[in-house]
Amino acid sequence: MQKTILITGGAGFIGSHVVRRFVNRYPEYRIVNLDALTYAGNLENLKDIENAPNYQFVKGDITDGDFIQKLFQEYHFDGVLHLAAESHVDRSISNPMEFIMTNIVGTVNLLNTAREIWKDDYPGKRFYHISTDEVYGSLGATGFFTETTSYDPQSPYSASKASSDHLVRAYHNTYGLPVVISNCSNNYGPNQFPEKLIPLAINNIKNNKPIPIYGKGENIRDWLYVEDHARAIDLIFHDGKQGETYNIGGNNEWTNIALIRTLCKVMDIKLEREPGTSEQLITFVKDRAGHDLRYAIDSSRLMNELGWKPSLQFEEGIEKTVNWYLENQEWLENIVNGTYENYYREMYGNR
Ligand code: NAD
Ligand code: TYD
């Protein structure tokens, strides 16, 4: 029997990799990509699959409860993979309300509607909420986040994601909604919006612009290649246990400064510049307010129970990423000059 799956935020960075994977891997599913096409949503990310017979794009906002209800009534979704979110910590510091609306209110709209439409007829249904390791707060020099680490979010972004995680669990505990949650570390790879550290640095190096490093660059993140995340999401959606949480991480910790120095070396080679040229662009700037020191994930549960592990070494992943950005300069330029926003109108008109 055909299943209809809703993927929210499918025009964004991680969502586009998940949509592509599901469309290509599961021709028996009808994949509906719901995205509001905010500044971070870009249909160019999905050009290669936009005409696939099992794929459909719907423009819409998860904060609009009536719209979400109509969408569920129309499509009778069997499953939801919820990735739509405001995702950038710096933006959450300057404008927290958008994060409250999309990440909390939007998630509750989806939960309420799934509950209402599925009417307690839960067999075969699944609501999968995709979240971040940032909900656990900040680590000191040692230790790892596990699935039982207490929540201690520090930024408006992580607080909004923590709130949505709690609500998803509450709908499971209270109404029996069949949910599963995952919390992942920092992703990198093709199609990431150039406000995040790695694509921002690639873009600035290419254009000989300063690479801003917050504070002393000693903050640590655990980096995972985006396709490894998409593969974990596929596994958890299909095989994860109801009501459970899975941590996903790269086992790949880098201080920001060490990561950027490595990236600079790769860029010097790719751009055929003298060794050390790109490093000269490193510029230490004012630290981010409330900057979390270290994130590190223990993904042994996902590895032991579902047999997942990261497939790429960081050196390989960063080279693939740099190659992609250099080969897709138009993608970056379209974002920087705003052209990507016209793509939807050209493709779909002003609906
Ligand atoms: P992104 O910012 O690249 O994409 C978010 C997408 O959601 C965009 O396409 C945007 O248009 C859409 N969206 C935003 N508000 C919407 C709304 N109100 N209605 C409908 N669509 C809306 O984000 P990303 O980096 O791909 O992250 C995707 C998910 O994964 C988020 O839930 C994020 O919290 C989580 N996550 C991200 C990372 C990371 O490193 N990027 C790590 C762990 C978890
Ligand atoms: P980012 O990519 O924004 O992800 P997150 O804040 O979710 O971890 O930032 C990654 C790290 O890089 C984080 O410690 C902040 C730092 N950073 C910089 O030093 N300079 C920058 O220009 C950006 C965007 C981030």
Coordinates of C-alpha atoms and ligand atoms in Angstrom, one line a residue:
M1 CA 0.0 0.0 0.0
Q2 CA 1.3 3.5 -0.8
K3 CA 2.2 5.6 2.2
T4 CA 2.0 9.4 2.2
I5 CA 4.8 11.0 4.2
L6 CA 5.0 14.7 5.2
I7 CA 8.5 16.2 5.4
T8 CA 8.5 19.7 6.9
G9 CA 11.4 22.1 6.1
G10 CA 12.4 20.0 3.1
A11 CA 13.7 23.0 1.2
G12 CA 16.3 23.7 3.9
F13 CA 19.7 22.3 4.4
I14 CA 19.1 19.0 6.1
G15 CA 15.5 18.7 5.0
S16 CA 16.6 18.7 1.3
H17 CA 19.0 15.8 1.8
V18 CA 16.2 13.9 3.7
V19 CA 13.7 14.6 0.9
R20 CA 16.1 13.5 -1.8
R21 CA 16.9 10.3 0.1
F22 CA 13.3 9.4 0.6
V23 CA 12.1 10.3 -2.9
N24 CA 14.9 8.2 -4.5
R25 CA 15.0 5.3 -2.1
Y26 CA 11.2 4.8 -1.5
P27 CA 9.4 5.1 -4.9
E28 CA 6.4 3.5 -3.1
Y29 CA 6.0 6.5 -0.8
R30 CA 4.4 9.8 -1.8
I31 CA 6.6 12.5 -0.3
V32 CA 5.0 15.9 0.4
N33 CA 7.5 18.6 1.2
L34 CA 5.9 21.4 3.2
D35 CA 8.1 24.5 3.5
A36 CA 7.3 28.2 4.0
L37 CA 10.4 29.2 2.0
T38 CA 11.8 31.5 4.5
Y39 CA 15.2 33.1 3.9
A40 CA 16.6 29.6 4.6
G41 CA 14.4 27.6 2.2
N42 CA 15.6 27.2 -1.3
L43 CA 14.0 25.0 -3.9
E44 CA 17.2 25.0 -6.0
N45 CA 18.4 22.4 -3.4
L46 CA 15.9 20.0 -4.9
K47 CA 16.1 20.7 -8.6
D48 CA 17.3 17.2 -9.4
I49 CA 14.1 15.6 -8.0
E50 CA 11.5 18.2 -8.5
N51 CA 9.8 16.3 -11.3
A52 CA 9.9 12.9 -9.6
P53 CA 6.4 11.2 -9.8
N54 CA 6.4 10.5 -6.0
Y55 CA 7.3 14.1 -5.0
Q56 CA 5.2 17.1 -4.3
F57 CA 6.1 20.5 -3.0
V58 CA 3.6 22.6 -0.9
K59 CA 4.3 26.1 0.2
G60 CA 2.9 26.8 3.6
D61 CA 3.6 27.9 7.1
I62 CA 3.5 25.5 10.1
T63 CA 2.4 28.4 12.4
D64 CA -0.9 28.5 10.5
G65 CA -3.0 25.9 12.3
D66 CA -6.0 26.0 9.9
F67 CA -3.7 25.5 6.9
I68 CA -2.0 22.5 8.6
Q69 CA -5.4 21.0 9.4
K70 CA -6.6 21.3 5.8
L71 CA -3.3 19.8 4.6
F72 CA -3.7 16.7 6.8
Q73 CA -7.3 16.4 5.7
E74 CA -6.3 16.5 2.1
Y75 CA -3.3 14.1 2.1
H76 CA -4.1 11.6 5.0
F77 CA -0.4 11.4 6.0
D78 CA 0.8 8.2 7.4
G79 CA 4.0 9.7 8.7
V80 CA 5.6 13.0 9.5
L81 CA 9.3 13.9 9.6
H82 CA 9.4 17.4 11.2
L83 CA 12.5 19.4 10.3
A84 CA 11.0 22.9 9.7
A85 CA 12.6 25.3 12.1
E86 CA 14.3 28.6 12.6
S87 CA 17.8 27.1 13.0
H88 CA 20.5 29.8 13.5
V89 CA 21.6 30.7 17.0
D90 CA 22.8 34.2 16.1
R91 CA 19.4 35.0 14.6
S92 CA 17.7 33.7 17.7
I93 CA 19.7 36.1 19.8
S94 CA 18.5 39.1 17.7
N95 CA 15.0 37.9 17.0
P96 CA 13.7 35.2 19.5
M97 CA 10.0 35.5 18.7
E98 CA 10.3 33.9 15.2
F99 CA 11.9 30.9 17.0
I100 CA 9.1 30.7 19.5
M101 CA 6.5 30.8 16.7
T102 CA 8.0 28.3 14.3
N103 CA 9.8 26.0 16.6
I104 CA 7.2 25.8 19.4
V105 CA 3.8 27.0 18.1
G106 CA 4.5 25.3 14.7
T107 CA 5.4 22.0 16.3
V108 CA 2.3 22.1 18.5
N109 CA 0.1 22.8 15.4
L110 CA 1.5 19.6 13.8
L111 CA 1.1 17.6 17.0
N112 CA -2.5 18.7 17.5
T113 CA -3.4 18.0 13.9
A114 CA -1.8 14.6 13.8
R115 CA -3.6 13.7 17.0
E116 CA -6.9 15.0 15.7
I117 CA -6.7 13.5 12.2
W118 CA -5.3 10.1 13.3
K119 CA -8.1 10.0 16.0
D120 CA -6.2 7.5 18.2
D121 CA -5.9 5.1 15.2
Y122 CA -2.2 5.0 15.5
P123 CA -1.0 1.7 14.1
G124 CA 1.3 2.4 11.1
K125 CA 1.5 6.1 12.0
R126 CA 4.7 7.9 13.1
F127 CA 5.5 11.5 14.1
Y128 CA 9.3 12.0 13.9
H129 CA 10.7 15.2 15.5
I130 CA 14.2 16.1 14.4
S131 CA 16.1 18.1 17.0
T132 CA 19.5 19.2 18.1
D133 CA 22.1 18.4 20.8
E134 CA 22.0 22.0 21.8
V135 CA 19.0 21.3 24.1
Y136 CA 21.5 19.6 26.5
G137 CA 23.3 22.9 27.1
S138 CA 27.1 23.2 27.2
L139 CA 29.7 20.7 28.3
G140 CA 33.0 21.4 30.0
A141 CA 36.3 19.9 28.8
T142 CA 35.1 16.3 29.3
G143 CA 32.0 14.1 29.0
F144 CA 29.3 13.5 26.4
F145 CA 25.6 14.1 26.0
T146 CA 23.6 10.9 26.2
E147 CA 19.8 10.4 25.8
T148 CA 19.4 10.8 29.6
T149 CA 21.4 14.0 30.0
S150 CA 19.1 16.7 31.5
Y151 CA 18.0 19.5 29.3
D152 CA 19.8 22.8 30.0
P153 CA 19.3 24.9 26.9
Q154 CA 21.2 28.2 26.9
S155 CA 20.2 30.2 23.7
P156 CA 16.7 31.2 22.5
Y157 CA 17.2 28.7 19.7
S158 CA 18.1 25.8 21.9
A159 CA 15.4 26.8 24.4
S160 CA 12.8 26.8 21.6
K161 CA 13.9 23.3 20.4
A162 CA 14.0 22.0 24.0
S163 CA 10.4 23.2 24.4
S164 CA 9.3 21.5 21.2
D165 CA 11.0 18.2 22.3
H166 CA 9.2 18.3 25.6
L167 CA 5.9 18.9 23.9
V168 CA 6.5 16.0 21.5
R169 CA 7.1 13.7 24.5
A170 CA 4.1 15.2 26.3
Y171 CA 1.9 14.2 23.4
H172 CA 3.3 10.7 23.5
N173 CA 2.8 10.4 27.3
T174 CA -0.6 12.0 27.4
Y175 CA -2.3 11.0 24.2
G176 CA -0.2 8.0 23.1
L177 CA 0.8 9.8 19.9
P178 CA 3.4 7.5 18.2
V179 CA 6.5 9.7 18.3
V180 CA 10.2 9.3 18.0
I181 CA 12.9 12.1 18.5
S182 CA 16.5 12.5 17.5
N183 CA 19.0 15.0 18.7
C184 CA 22.0 15.6 16.4
S185 CA 25.2 17.5 16.6
N186 CA 26.4 20.1 14.1
N187 CA 25.9 19.2 10.4
Y188 CA 28.0 20.3 7.4
G189 CA 27.9 19.6 3.7
P190 CA 26.3 20.8 0.5
N191 CA 23.4 23.2 0.5
Q192 CA 24.0 24.7 4.0
F193 CA 23.0 28.3 4.2
P194 CA 26.1 30.5 4.3
E195 CA 25.3 32.0 7.6
K196 CA 26.7 28.9 9.4
L197 CA 30.4 28.6 10.2
I198 CA 31.7 26.3 7.4
P199 CA 29.8 27.6 4.3
L200 CA 30.4 31.2 5.6
A201 CA 34.1 30.6 5.8
I202 CA 34.3 28.9 2.4
N203 CA 32.4 31.8 0.8
N204 CA 34.6 34.4 2.5
I205 CA 37.9 32.7 1.7
K206 CA 36.8 32.4 -1.9
N207 CA 36.1 36.1 -2.0
N208 CA 39.1 37.1 0.1
K209 CA 36.9 38.4 2.9
P210 CA 37.7 38.2 6.6
I211 CA 36.7 34.9 8.4
P212 CA 35.0 36.0 11.6
I213 CA 35.9 33.8 14.6
Y214 CA 33.9 34.5 17.7
G215 CA 36.0 35.0 20.9
K216 CA 39.2 33.0 20.9
G217 CA 37.9 30.2 18.6
E218 CA 38.2 27.7 21.5
N219 CA 34.5 26.5 21.4
I220 CA 34.1 22.9 20.4
R221 CA 31.5 21.4 18.1
D222 CA 31.0 17.7 17.0
W223 CA 30.7 17.8 13.2
L224 CA 28.7 15.3 11.1
Y225 CA 28.4 15.1 7.3
V226 CA 24.7 15.8 6.4
E227 CA 24.2 12.6 4.4
D228 CA 25.2 10.6 7.4
H229 CA 22.5 12.5 9.4
A230 CA 19.9 11.8 6.6
R231 CA 20.8 8.1 6.8
A232 CA 20.3 8.1 10.5
I233 CA 17.0 9.8 10.1
D234 CA 15.9 7.2 7.6
L235 CA 16.8 4.4 10.0
I236 CA 15.2 6.0 13.0
F237 CA 12.0 6.8 11.1
H238 CA 11.7 3.2 10.0
D239 CA 13.2 1.2 12.9
G240 CA 13.4 3.5 16.0
K241 CA 11.3 2.5 19.0
Q242 CA 8.1 4.4 19.7
G243 CA 8.4 7.2 22.3
E244 CA 12.2 6.9 22.3
T245 CA 15.1 9.4 21.7
Y246 CA 18.3 8.8 19.7
N247 CA 21.4 10.9 19.9
I248 CA 23.3 11.3 16.6
G249 CA 26.9 12.6 16.5
G250 CA 30.0 12.5 14.4
N251 CA 32.5 11.5 17.1
N252 CA 34.4 14.3 15.5
E253 CA 35.2 17.2 17.9
W254 CA 37.0 20.3 16.6
T255 CA 37.7 23.7 18.2
N256 CA 36.4 26.3 15.8
I257 CA 39.9 27.7 15.2
A258 CA 41.4 24.2 14.4
L259 CA 38.6 23.5 12.0
I260 CA 39.0 26.8 10.2
R261 CA 42.8 26.3 9.9
T262 CA 42.1 22.9 8.4
L263 CA 39.6 24.4 6.0
C264 CA 42.0 27.1 5.0
K265 CA 44.6 24.5 4.0
V266 CA 42.1 22.7 1.8
M267 CA 41.0 26.0 0.3
D268 CA 44.6 27.0 -0.5
I269 CA 45.1 23.8 -2.4
K270 CA 41.7 24.0 -4.2
L271 CA 42.2 27.7 -5.2
E272 CA 45.9 27.1 -6.0
R273 CA 47.0 29.8 -3.6
E274 CA 50.3 29.9 -1.7
P275 CA 50.1 27.8 1.5
G276 CA 49.1 30.0 4.4
T277 CA 47.2 32.6 2.2
S278 CA 43.7 31.8 3.5
E279 CA 44.7 31.7 7.1
Q280 CA 45.6 35.3 6.9
L281 CA 41.9 36.0 6.6
I282 CA 41.1 34.7 10.1
T283 CA 39.8 37.6 12.2
F284 CA 38.9 37.3 15.8
V285 CA 35.7 39.1 16.6
K286 CA 33.4 39.8 19.6
D287 CA 32.2 36.5 21.1
R288 CA 28.6 35.3 20.7
A289 CA 26.4 36.2 23.8
G290 CA 26.1 33.1 26.0
H291 CA 28.3 31.1 23.6
D292 CA 28.1 27.4 24.5
L293 CA 31.6 26.0 25.1
R294 CA 31.5 22.4 23.9
Y295 CA 29.0 19.9 22.4
A296 CA 29.9 16.2 22.1
I297 CA 27.5 13.4 21.5
D298 CA 27.5 9.8 22.6
S299 CA 25.7 8.0 19.8
S300 CA 26.3 4.5 21.1
R301 CA 22.6 3.8 21.4
L302 CA 21.9 4.5 17.7
M303 CA 25.0 2.5 16.8
N304 CA 24.2 -0.5 19.0
E305 CA 20.5 -0.7 18.5
L306 CA 20.1 0.3 14.9
G307 CA 23.6 -0.4 13.5
W308 CA 24.4 3.2 12.3
K309 CA 27.8 4.8 12.2
P310 CA 29.2 7.8 10.4
S311 CA 30.5 6.8 7.0
L312 CA 32.9 9.7 6.2
Q313 CA 36.1 10.8 7.9
F314 CA 36.1 14.6 8.5
E315 CA 39.0 15.2 6.0
E316 CA 36.9 13.4 3.3
G317 CA 33.7 15.2 4.2
I318 CA 35.3 18.6 4.3
E319 CA 36.9 18.0 0.9
K320 CA 33.6 16.9 -0.6
T321 CA 31.9 20.0 0.9
V322 CA 34.5 22.4 -0.4
N323 CA 34.3 20.8 -3.9
W324 CA 30.6 21.2 -3.9
Y325 CA 30.6 24.9 -3.0
L326 CA 33.3 25.6 -5.6
E327 CA 31.5 23.6 -8.3
N328 CA 28.2 25.3 -7.4
Q329 CA 29.2 28.9 -7.1
E330 CA 26.0 29.9 -8.7
W331 CA 24.1 28.5 -5.8
L332 CA 26.0 30.6 -3.4
E333 CA 25.9 33.7 -5.6
N334 CA 22.1 33.3 -6.0
I335 CA 21.8 33.4 -2.2
V336 CA 24.1 36.3 -1.7
N337 CA 22.3 38.4 -4.3
G338 CA 18.8 37.1 -3.4
T339 CA 18.1 35.5 -6.8
Y340 CA 17.2 32.1 -5.2
E341 CA 14.0 33.6 -3.9
N342 CA 12.8 34.1 -7.5
Y343 CA 13.2 30.4 -8.3
Y344 CA 9.9 29.4 -6.6
R345 CA 8.0 32.1 -8.5
E346 CA 9.5 31.0 -11.8
M347 CA 8.7 27.4 -11.1
Y348 CA 5.3 27.7 -9.5
G349 CA 4.1 31.2 -10.2
N350 CA 2.6 33.4 -7.5
R351 CA 0.3 30.9 -5.8
Ligands
NAD1 P1 17.5 25.3 7.7 O1 17.4 26.7 8.4 O2 18.5 25.2 6.7 O3 16.1 25.0 7.1 C1 14.9 25.1 7.8 C2 13.8 25.0 6.8 O4 12.5 25.2 7.5 C3 13.8 26.1 5.7 O5 13.6 25.5 4.4 C4 12.7 27.0 6.0 O6 12.1 27.6 4.9 C5 11.7 26.1 6.7 N1 10.8 26.8 7.7 C6 11.2 27.7 8.6 N2 10.1 28.2 9.2 C7 9.0 27.6 8.7 C8 7.6 27.6 8.9 N3 7.1 28.5 9.9 N4 6.8 26.8 8.2 C9 7.3 26.0 7.3 N5 8.6 25.9 7.0 C10 9.5 26.7 7.7 O7 17.7 24.3 8.9 P2 18.6 22.9 9.0 O8 19.9 23.3 9.4 O9 18.3 22.2 7.7 O10 17.9 22.2 10.2 C11 16.7 21.4 10.0 C12 16.3 20.8 11.3 O11 17.3 20.1 11.9 C13 15.9 21.9 12.4 O12 14.8 21.4 13.1 C14 17.1 22.0 13.2 O13 16.8 22.4 14.6 C15 17.6 20.5 13.2 N6 19.1 20.4 13.4 C16 20.0 21.1 12.7 C17 21.4 20.9 12.8 C18 22.4 21.6 12.0 O14 23.6 21.5 12.2 N7 22.0 22.4 11.0 C19 21.8 20.0 13.8 C20 20.9 19.2 14.5 C21 19.5 19.4 14.3
TYD2 P1 27.1 27.7 13.8 O1 27.6 27.2 12.5 O2 26.3 29.0 13.8 O3 26.4 26.6 14.6 P2 26.0 26.4 16.1 O4 26.0 27.8 16.7 O5 24.6 25.9 16.0 O6 27.0 25.5 16.8 O7 28.5 28.0 14.6 C1 29.4 26.9 14.9 C2 30.5 27.5 15.8 O8 31.2 28.5 15.1 C3 29.9 28.2 17.0 O9 30.8 27.9 18.1 C4 29.9 29.6 16.7 C5 31.1 29.8 15.8 N1 31.0 30.8 14.7 C6 32.1 31.7 14.5 O10 33.1 31.6 15.3 N2 32.0 32.6 13.5 C7 30.9 32.7 12.7 O11 30.9 33.5 11.8 C8 29.9 31.7 12.9 C9 28.6 31.8 12.1 C10 30.0 30.8 13.9

